[in-house]
mmCIF file of C-alpha atoms in Angstrom:
data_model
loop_
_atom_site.group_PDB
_atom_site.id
_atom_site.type_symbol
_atom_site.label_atom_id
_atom_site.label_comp_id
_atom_site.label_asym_id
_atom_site.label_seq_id
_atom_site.Cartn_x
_atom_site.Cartn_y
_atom_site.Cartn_z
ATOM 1 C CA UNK S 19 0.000 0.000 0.000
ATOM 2 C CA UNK S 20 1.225 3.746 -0.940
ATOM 3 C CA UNK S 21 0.786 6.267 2.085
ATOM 4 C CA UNK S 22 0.567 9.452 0.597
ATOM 5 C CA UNK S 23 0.317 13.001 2.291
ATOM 6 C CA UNK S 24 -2.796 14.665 3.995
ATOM 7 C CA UNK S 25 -2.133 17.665 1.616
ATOM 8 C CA UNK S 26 -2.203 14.707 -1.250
ATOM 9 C CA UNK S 27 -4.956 13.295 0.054
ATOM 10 C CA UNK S 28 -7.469 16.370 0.331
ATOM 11 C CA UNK S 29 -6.455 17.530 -3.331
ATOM 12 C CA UNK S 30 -8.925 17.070 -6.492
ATOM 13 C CA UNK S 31 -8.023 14.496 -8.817
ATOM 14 C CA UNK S 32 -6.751 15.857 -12.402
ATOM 15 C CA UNK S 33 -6.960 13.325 -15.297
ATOM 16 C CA UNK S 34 -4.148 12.491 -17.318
ATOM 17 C CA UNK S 35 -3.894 13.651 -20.978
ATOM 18 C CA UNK S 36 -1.892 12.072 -24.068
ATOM 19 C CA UNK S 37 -0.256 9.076 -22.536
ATOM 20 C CA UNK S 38 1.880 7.306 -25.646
ATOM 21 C CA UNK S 39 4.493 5.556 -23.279
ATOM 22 C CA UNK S 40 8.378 5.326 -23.597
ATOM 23 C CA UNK S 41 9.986 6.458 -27.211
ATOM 24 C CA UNK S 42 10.822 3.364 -29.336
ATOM 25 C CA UNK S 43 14.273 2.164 -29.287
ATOM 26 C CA UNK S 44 16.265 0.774 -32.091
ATOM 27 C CA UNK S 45 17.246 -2.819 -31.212
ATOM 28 C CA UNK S 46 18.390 -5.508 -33.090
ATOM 29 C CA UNK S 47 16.704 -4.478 -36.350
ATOM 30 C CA UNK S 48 13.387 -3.438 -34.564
ATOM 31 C CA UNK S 49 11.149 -0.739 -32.928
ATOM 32 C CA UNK S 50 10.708 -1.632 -29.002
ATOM 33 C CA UNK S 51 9.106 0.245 -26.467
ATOM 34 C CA UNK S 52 10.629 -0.559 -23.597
ATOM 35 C CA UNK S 53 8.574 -0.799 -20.448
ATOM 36 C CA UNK S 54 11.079 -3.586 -18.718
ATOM 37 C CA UNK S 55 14.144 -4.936 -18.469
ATOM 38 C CA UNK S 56 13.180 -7.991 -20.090
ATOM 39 C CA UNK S 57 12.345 -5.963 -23.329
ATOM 40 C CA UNK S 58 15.924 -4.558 -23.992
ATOM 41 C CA UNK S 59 18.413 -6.701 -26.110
ATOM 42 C CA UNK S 60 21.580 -5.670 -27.804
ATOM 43 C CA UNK S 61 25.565 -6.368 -27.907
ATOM 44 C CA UNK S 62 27.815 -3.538 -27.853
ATOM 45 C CA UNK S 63 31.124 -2.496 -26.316
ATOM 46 C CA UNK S 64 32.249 -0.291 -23.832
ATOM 47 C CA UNK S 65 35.137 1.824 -21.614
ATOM 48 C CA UNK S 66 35.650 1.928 -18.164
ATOM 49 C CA UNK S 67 38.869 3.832 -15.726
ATOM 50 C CA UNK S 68 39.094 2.982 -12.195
ATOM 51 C CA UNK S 69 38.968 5.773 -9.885
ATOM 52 C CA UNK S 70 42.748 6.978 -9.884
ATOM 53 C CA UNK S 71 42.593 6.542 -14.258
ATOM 54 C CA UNK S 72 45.714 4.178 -13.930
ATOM 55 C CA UNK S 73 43.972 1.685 -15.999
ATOM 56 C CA UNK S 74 41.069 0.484 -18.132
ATOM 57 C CA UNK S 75 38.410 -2.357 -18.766
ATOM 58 C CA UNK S 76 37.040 -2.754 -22.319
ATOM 59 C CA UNK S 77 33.541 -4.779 -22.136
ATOM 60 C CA UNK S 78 31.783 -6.349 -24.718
ATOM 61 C CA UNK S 79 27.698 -7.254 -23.609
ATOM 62 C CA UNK S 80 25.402 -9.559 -25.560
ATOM 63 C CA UNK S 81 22.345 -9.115 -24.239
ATOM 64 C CA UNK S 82 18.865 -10.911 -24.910
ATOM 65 C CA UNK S 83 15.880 -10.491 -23.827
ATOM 66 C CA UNK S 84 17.450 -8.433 -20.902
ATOM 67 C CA UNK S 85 19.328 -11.583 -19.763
ATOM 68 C CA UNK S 86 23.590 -11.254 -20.363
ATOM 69 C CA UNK S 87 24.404 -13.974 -22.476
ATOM 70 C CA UNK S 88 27.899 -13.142 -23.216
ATOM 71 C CA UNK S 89 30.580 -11.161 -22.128
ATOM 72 C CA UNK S 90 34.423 -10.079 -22.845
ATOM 73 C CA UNK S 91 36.203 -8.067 -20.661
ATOM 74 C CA UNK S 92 39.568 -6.863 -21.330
ATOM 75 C CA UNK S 93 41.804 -4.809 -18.767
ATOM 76 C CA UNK S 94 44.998 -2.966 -19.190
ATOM 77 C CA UNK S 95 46.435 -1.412 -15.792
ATOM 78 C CA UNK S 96 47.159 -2.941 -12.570
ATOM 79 C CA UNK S 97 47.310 -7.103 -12.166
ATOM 80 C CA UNK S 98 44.296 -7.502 -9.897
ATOM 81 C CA UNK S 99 42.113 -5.954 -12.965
ATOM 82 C CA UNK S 100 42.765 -9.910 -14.605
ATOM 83 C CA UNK S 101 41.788 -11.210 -11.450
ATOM 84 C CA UNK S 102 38.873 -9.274 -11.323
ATOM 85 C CA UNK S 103 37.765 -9.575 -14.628
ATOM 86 C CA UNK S 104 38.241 -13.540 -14.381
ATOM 87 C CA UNK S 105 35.454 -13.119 -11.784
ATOM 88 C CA UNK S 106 33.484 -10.511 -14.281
ATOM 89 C CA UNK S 107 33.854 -12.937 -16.964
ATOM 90 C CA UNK S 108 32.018 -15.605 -14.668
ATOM 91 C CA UNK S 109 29.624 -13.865 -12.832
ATOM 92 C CA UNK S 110 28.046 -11.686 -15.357
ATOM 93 C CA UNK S 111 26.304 -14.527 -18.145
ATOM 94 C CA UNK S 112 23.041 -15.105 -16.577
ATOM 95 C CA UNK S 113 22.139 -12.168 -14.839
ATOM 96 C CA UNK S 114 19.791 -9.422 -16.412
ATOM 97 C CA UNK S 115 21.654 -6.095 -16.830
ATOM 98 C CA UNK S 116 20.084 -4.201 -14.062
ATOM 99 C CA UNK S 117 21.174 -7.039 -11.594
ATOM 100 C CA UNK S 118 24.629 -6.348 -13.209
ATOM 101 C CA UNK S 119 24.600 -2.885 -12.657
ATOM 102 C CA UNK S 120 24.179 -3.822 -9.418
ATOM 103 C CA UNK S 121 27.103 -6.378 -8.950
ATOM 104 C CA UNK S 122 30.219 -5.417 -7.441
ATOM 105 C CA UNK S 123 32.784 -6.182 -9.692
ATOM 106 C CA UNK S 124 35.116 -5.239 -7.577
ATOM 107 C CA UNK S 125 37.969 -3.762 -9.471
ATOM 108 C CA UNK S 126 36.547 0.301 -10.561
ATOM 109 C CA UNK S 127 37.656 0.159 -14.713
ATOM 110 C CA UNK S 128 34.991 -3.050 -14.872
ATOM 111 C CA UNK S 129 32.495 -1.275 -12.499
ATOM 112 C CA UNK S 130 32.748 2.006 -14.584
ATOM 113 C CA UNK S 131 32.526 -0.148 -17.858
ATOM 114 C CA UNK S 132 29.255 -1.747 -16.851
ATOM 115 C CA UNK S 133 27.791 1.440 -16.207
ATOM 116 C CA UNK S 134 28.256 3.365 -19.423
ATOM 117 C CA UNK S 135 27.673 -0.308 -21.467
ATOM 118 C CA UNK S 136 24.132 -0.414 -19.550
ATOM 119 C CA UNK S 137 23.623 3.496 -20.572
ATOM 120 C CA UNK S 138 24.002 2.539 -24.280
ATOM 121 C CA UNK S 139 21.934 -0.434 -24.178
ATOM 122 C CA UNK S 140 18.862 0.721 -22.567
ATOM 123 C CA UNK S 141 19.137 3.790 -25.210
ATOM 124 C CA UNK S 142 19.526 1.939 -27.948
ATOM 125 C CA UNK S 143 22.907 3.099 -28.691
ATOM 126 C CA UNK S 144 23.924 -0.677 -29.560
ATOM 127 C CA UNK S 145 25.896 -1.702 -32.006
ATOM 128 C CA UNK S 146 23.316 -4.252 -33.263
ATOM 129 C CA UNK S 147 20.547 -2.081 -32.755
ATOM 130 C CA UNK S 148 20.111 -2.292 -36.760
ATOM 131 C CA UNK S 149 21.045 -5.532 -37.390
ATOM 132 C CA UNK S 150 18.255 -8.310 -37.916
ATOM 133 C CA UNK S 151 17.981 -10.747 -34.916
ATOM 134 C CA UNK S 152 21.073 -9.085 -33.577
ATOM 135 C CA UNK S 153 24.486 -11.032 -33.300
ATOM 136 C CA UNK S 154 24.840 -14.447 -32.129
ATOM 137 C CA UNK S 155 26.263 -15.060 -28.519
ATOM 138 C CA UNK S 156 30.046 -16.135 -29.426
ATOM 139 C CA UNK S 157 30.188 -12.676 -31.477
ATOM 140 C CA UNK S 158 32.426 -11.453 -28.988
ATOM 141 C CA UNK S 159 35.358 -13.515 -29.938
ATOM 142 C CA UNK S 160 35.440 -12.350 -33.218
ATOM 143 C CA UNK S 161 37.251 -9.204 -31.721
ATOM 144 C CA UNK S 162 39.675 -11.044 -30.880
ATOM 145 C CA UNK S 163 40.752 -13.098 -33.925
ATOM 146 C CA UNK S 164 41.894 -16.226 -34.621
ATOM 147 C CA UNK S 165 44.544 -15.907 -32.264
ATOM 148 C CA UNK S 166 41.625 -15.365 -29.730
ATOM 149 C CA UNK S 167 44.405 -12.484 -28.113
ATOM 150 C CA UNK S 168 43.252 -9.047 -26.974
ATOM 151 C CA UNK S 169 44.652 -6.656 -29.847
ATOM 152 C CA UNK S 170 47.067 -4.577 -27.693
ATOM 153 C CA UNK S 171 49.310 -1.630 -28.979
ATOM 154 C CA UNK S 172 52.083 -0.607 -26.698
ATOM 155 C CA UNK S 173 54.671 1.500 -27.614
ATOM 156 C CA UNK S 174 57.369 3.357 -25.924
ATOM 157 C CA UNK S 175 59.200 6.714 -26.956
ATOM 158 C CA UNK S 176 62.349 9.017 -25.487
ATOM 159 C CA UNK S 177 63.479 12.228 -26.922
ATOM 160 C CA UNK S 178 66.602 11.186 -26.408
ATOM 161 C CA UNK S 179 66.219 7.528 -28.126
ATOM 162 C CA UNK S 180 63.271 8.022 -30.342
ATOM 163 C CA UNK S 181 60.277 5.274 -31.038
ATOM 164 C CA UNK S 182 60.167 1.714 -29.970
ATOM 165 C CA UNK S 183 57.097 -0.557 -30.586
ATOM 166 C CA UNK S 184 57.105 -3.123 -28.783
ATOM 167 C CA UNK S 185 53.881 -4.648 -29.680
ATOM 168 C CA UNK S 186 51.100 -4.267 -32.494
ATOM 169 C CA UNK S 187 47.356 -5.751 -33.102
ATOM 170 C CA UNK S 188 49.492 -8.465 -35.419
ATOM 171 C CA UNK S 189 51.356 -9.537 -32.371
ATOM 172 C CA UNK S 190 54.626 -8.812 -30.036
ATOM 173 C CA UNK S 191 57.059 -6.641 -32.158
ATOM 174 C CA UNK S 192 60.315 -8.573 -32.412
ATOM 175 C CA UNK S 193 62.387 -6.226 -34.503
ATOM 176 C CA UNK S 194 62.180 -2.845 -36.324
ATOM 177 C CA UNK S 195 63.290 -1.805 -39.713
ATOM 178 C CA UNK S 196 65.225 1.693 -40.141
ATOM 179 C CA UNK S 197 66.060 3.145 -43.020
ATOM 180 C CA UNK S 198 69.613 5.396 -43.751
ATOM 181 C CA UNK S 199 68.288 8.059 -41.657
ATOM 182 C CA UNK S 200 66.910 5.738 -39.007
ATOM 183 C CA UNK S 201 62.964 6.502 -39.546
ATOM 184 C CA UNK S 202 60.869 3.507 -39.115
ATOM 185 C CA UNK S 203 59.558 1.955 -42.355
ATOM 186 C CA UNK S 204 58.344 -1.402 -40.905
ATOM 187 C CA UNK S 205 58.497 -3.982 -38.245
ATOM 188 C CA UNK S 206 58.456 -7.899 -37.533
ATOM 189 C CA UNK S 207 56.368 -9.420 -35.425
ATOM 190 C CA UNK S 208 55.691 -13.342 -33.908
ATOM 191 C CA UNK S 209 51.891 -13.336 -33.279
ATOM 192 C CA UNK S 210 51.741 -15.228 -30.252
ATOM 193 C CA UNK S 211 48.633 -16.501 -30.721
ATOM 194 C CA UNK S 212 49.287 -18.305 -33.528
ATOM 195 C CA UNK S 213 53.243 -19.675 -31.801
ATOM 196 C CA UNK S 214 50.788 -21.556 -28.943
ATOM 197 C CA UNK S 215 48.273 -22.948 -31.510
ATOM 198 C CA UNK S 216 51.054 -24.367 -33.435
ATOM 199 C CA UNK S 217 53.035 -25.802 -30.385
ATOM 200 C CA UNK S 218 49.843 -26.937 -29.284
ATOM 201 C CA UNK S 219 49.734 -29.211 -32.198
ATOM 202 C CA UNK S 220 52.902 -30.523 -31.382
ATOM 203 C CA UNK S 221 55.731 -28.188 -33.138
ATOM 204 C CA UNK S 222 58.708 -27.663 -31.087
ATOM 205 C CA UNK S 223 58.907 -24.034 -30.061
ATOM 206 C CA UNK S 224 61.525 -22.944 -32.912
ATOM 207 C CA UNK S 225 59.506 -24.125 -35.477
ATOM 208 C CA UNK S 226 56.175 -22.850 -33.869
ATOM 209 C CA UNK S 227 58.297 -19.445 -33.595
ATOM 210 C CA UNK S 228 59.171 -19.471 -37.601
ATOM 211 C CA UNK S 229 55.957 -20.345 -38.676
ATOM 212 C CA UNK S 230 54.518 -17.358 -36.556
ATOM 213 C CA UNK S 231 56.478 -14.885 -37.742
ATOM 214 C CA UNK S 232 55.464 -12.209 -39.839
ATOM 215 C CA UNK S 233 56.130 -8.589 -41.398
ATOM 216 C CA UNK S 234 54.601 -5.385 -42.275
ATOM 217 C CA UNK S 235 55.624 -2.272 -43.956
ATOM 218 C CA UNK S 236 58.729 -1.925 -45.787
ATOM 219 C CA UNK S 237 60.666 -4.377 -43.749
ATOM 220 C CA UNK S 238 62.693 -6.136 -46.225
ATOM 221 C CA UNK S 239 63.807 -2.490 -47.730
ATOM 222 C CA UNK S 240 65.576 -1.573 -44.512
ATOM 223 C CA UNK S 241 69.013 -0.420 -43.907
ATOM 224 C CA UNK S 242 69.309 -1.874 -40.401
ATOM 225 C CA UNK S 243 67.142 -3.908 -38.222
ATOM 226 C CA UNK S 244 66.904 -3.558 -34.416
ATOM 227 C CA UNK S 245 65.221 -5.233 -31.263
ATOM 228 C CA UNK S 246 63.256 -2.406 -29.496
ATOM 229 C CA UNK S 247 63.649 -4.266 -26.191
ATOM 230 C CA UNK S 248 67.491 -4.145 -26.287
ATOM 231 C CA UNK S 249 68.860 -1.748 -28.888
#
């Protein structure tokens, strides 16, 4: 029962006008009016920071019917984040996304990350909100690729030393081409991802390493090649 107010109470009742409900969303090639969590459904992808900004959670939501049915989360900063989104990765399939708005997920970039994800969603700022019968659950690993790696770029850079990159989307950066005025013009890289699938198979790690290997750029044109770890 509602208790309401003597002054609420003791005032005249004033019917309601034009009542046309929420404003349709776009989701997963439809119109929906969305009156509950159960009628939301969408996969998209999202940032978080935890509170200092020292690091980041990227998360990837397939959601049906309001229920989670997948979920990818990929940190970058401090080495509890992987513990914590081990748990993320466990916890969050099943559970509608209001309940995992709710959830502490203990470490702040995955926290943050569920937040503006569930903001997008319930908008119908998806990125299936036009696609037909949106994407299938296991559409999150396509980000990944085969390799089934987080794409990472990390590079490094010293006035004093200039560039290093020490590892691209392709895969850890093994050595860099210069050319006669020592400008970058291309790289070589082992895609690790590709070195464990092969070893897994049952090549020894030096051939698993060869057969991994790969270049981009101008490689073979360079003067001189360096390791950016060392040199």
């Amino acid at each position: 029962m509602i208790n309401y107010t003597n002054e609420v109470q003791n005032m005249c009742c004033v019917k309601k006008g034009p009542n046309h409900g929420p404003a349709p969303l776009p989701e997963e090639g439809k119109w929906v009016k969305a009156y509950e969590i159960k009628d939301i459904s969408g996969f998209t992808h999202g940032v978080g920071w935890c509170a200092p900004q020292q690091g980041a959670c990227k998360l990837s939501l397939n959601v049906k019917d309001g229920i989670i049915e997948e979920a990818l989360i990929e940190t970058i900063g401090c080495s509890g984040m992987t513990h914590s989104a081990a748990m993320a990765a466990e916890i969050l399939p099943g559970k509608t996304i209001l309940e995992a708005l709710n959830t502490d997920l203990v470490c702040d970039a995955i926290n943050t990350a569920m937040r503006e994800l569930f903001l997008q969603i319930v908008y119908g700022r998806s990125q299936s909100a036009f696609s037909d019968d949106g994407l299938s659950v296991g559409a999150g690993l396509e980000d990944l690729g085969k390799g089934l790696r987080s794409q990472v770029g990390t590079m490094y850079g010293t006035k004093y030393k200039g560039v290093r990159y020490l590892e691209m989307a392709e895969g850890y950066v093994t050595r860099l081409a210069l050319d006669a005025d020592n400008q970058v013009i291309g790289y070589e890289f082992c895609s690790l991802g590709k070195m464990t699938d092969f070893m897994k198979k049952g090549d020894d790690a030096n051939t698993a390493y060869e057969k991994s290997i790969g270049t981009y750029g101008r490689f073979a044109d360079a003067v001189k090649y360096i390791d950016p770890r060392k040199e």
